[in-house]
Coordinates of C-alpha atoms in Angstrom, one line a residue:
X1 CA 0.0 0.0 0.0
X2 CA 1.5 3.4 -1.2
X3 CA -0.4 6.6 0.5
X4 CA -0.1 10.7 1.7
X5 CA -2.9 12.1 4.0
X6 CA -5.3 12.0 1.3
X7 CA -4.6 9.5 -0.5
X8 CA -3.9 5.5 -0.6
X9 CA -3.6 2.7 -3.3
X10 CA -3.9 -1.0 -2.7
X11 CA -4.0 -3.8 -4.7
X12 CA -4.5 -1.8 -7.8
X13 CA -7.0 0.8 -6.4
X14 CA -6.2 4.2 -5.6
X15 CA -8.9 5.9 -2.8
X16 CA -8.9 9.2 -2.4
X17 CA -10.7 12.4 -0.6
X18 CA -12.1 14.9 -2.9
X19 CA -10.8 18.2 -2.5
X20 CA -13.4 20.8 -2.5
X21 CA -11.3 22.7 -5.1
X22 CA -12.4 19.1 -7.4
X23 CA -16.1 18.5 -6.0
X24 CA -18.1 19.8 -8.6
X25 CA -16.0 17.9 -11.5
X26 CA -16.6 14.7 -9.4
X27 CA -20.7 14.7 -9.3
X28 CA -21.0 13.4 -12.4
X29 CA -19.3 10.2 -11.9
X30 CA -20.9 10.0 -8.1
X31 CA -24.6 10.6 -9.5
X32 CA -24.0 7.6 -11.9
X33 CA -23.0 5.2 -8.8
X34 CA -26.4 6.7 -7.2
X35 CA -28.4 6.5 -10.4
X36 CA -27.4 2.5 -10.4
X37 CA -28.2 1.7 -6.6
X38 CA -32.0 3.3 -7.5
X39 CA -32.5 1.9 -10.6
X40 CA -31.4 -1.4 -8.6
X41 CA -34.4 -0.7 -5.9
X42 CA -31.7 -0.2 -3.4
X43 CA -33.2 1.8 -0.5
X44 CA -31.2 5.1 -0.4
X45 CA -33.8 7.9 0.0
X46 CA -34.9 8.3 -2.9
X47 CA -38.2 6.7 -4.9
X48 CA -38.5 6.0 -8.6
X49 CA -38.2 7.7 -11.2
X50 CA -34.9 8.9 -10.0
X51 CA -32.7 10.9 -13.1
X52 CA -29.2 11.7 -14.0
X53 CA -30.3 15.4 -12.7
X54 CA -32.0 14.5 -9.5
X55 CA -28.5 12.4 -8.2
X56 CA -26.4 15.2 -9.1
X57 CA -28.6 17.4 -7.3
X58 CA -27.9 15.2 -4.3
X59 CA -24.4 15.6 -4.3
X60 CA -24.3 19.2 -5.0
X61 CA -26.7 19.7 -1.6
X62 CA -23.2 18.5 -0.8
X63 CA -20.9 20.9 -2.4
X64 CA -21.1 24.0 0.6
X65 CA -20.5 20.9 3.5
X66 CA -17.5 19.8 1.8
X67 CA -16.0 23.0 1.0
X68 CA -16.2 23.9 4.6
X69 CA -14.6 20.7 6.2
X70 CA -18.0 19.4 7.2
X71 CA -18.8 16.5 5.0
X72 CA -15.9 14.6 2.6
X73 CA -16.2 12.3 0.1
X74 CA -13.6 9.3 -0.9
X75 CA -13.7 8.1 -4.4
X76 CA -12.1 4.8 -5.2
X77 CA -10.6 4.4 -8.9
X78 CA -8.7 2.5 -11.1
X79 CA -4.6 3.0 -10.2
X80 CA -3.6 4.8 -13.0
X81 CA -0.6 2.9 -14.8
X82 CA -0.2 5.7 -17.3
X83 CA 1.3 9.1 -16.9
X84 CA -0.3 12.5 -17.1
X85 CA -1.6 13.5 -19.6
X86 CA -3.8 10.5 -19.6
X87 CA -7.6 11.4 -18.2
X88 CA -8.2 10.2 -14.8
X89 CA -10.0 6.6 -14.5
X90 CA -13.3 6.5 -13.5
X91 CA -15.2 6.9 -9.9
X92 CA -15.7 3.1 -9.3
X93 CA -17.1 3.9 -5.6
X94 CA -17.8 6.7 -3.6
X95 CA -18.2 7.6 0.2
X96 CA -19.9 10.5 2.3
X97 CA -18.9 11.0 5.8
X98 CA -21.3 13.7 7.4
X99 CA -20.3 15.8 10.5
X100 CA -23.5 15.7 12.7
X101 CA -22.2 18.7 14.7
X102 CA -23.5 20.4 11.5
X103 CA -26.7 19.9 11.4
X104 CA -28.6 21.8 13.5
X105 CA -29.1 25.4 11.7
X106 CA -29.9 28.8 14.0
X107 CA -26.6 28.1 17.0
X108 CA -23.1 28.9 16.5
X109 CA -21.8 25.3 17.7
X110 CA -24.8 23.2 16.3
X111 CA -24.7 20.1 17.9
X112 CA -22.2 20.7 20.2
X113 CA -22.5 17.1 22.4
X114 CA -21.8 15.3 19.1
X115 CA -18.6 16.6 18.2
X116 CA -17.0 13.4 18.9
X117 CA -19.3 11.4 16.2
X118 CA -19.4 11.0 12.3
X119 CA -21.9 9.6 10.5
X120 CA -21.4 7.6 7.3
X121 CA -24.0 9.3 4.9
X122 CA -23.6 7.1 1.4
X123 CA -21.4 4.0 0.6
X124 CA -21.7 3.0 -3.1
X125 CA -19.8 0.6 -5.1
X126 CA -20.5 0.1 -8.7
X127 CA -21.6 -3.1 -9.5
X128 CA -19.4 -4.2 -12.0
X129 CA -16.9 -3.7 -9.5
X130 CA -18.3 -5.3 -6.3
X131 CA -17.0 -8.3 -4.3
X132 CA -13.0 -7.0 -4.9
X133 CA -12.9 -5.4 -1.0
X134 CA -13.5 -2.2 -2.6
X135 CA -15.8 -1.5 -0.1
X136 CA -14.0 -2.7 2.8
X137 CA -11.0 -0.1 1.3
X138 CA -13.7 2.6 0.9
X139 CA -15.0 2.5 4.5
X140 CA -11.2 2.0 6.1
X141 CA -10.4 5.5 4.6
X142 CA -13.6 7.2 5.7
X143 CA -12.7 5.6 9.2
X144 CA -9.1 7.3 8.9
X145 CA -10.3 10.5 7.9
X146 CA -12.8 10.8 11.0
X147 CA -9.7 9.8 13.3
X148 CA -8.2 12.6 11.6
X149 CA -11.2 15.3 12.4
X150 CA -11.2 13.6 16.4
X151 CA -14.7 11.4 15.6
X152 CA -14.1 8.3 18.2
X153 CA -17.3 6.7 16.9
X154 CA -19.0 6.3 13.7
X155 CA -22.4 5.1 13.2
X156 CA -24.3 4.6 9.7
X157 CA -27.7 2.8 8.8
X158 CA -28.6 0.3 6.1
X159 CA -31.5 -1.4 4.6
X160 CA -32.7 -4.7 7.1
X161 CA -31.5 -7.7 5.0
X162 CA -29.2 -6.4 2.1
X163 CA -26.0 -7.6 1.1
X164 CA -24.8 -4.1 2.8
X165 CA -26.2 -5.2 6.4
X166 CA -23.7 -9.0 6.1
X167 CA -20.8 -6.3 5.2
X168 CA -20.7 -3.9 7.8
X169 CA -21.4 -6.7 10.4
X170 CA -18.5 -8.9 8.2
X171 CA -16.6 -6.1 9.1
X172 CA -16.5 -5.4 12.4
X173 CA -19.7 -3.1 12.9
X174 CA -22.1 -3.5 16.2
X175 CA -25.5 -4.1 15.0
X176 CA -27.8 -1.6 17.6
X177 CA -31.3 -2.5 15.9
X178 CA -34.1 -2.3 13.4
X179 CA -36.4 -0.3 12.9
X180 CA -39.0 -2.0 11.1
X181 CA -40.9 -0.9 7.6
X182 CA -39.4 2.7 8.2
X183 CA -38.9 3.4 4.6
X184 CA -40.3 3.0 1.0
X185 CA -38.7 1.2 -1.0
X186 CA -37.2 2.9 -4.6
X187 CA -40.0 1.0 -6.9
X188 CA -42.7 2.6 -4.4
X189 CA -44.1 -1.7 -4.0
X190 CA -43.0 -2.3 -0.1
X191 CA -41.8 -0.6 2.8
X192 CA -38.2 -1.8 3.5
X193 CA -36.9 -1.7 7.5
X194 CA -33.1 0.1 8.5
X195 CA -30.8 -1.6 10.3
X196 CA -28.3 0.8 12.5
X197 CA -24.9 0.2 13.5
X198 CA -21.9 1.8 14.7
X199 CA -17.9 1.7 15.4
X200 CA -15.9 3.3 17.9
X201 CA -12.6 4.4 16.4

């Protein structure tokens, strides 16, 4: 594994945080990875019919977070074996970690007694390019990064009974609970429950 602060390859796959100064030229390829977990009837807040325009709206509700420090996002790609001026590889993955301190508007400090916590917002992987640990990379840098910021716990939420609920608990997440037929599910036909978990750091 080769890596600086913001960035690390391994086995072939080079993660990286996005730089604000980047974001925007990034949304493109992360609202394609969204686009694909919808069209898949994943359950990730959204409901069918879900567009090209409404998942790069998402991630541009994003853009003022991640300028400010508050939210980042880690892209997993292709190592590039070719030198510039080659075009960078493709997003393959992408991951959100949200600062909940953030998200009460109207006080200076927002949430000031959850300064210690992050919150994993979206974990994608495309699915031509699942079951390689990509995933597993993806979440390990998120997990640095929040050391980095002083988070000492990290909790997230999943859909009750996906592949993604075997991962995180593969991986060394504490299931808390379920909370059952909570959300719609993408093709608007069931209610799907969400399974939380978290990790201390």
């Amino acid at each position: 594994m080769t890596s600086n602060s913001n960035s690390y390859t391994i086995d072939g796959i080079t993660l990286k945080v996005c730089p604000p100064s980047s974001y925007r030229s990034i949304i493109p390829e992360l609202a394609v990875l969204l686009k694909s977990c919808i069209d898949s009837n994943i359950t990730m807040n959204f409901i069918q019919p879900f567009s090209l325009e409404d998942a790069s709206e998402f991630w541009l509700s994003a853009e003022d977070n991640v300028i400010q420090g508050k939210q980042f996002v880690v892209i997993a790609q292709e190592a590039k074996e070719r030198p510039e001026p080659e075009p960078e590889p493709k997003a393959q993955a992408g991951g959100l970690l949200h600062d909940p301190a953030s998200d009460q508007e109207g006080t200076d400090d927002h949430l000031p007694n959850a300064k210690h916590r992050g919150e994993v917002g979206k974990l994608i992987v495309g699915k031509e390019h699942r079951k390689r640990g990509i995933g597993k990379m993806l979440l390990s840098c998120l997990e640095d990064k929040a050391r980095e910021h002083g988070r000492t716990i990290l909790v997230l939420d999943t859909q009750t009974g996906s592949g993604a609920e075997l991962f995180y608990e593969h991986i060394g997440y504490t299931k808390v609970g379920v909370i059952p037929d909570v959300t719609m599910a993408p093709d608007g036909t069931q209610y799907t429950s969400c399974t939380f978990f978290y990790k201390k750091l």
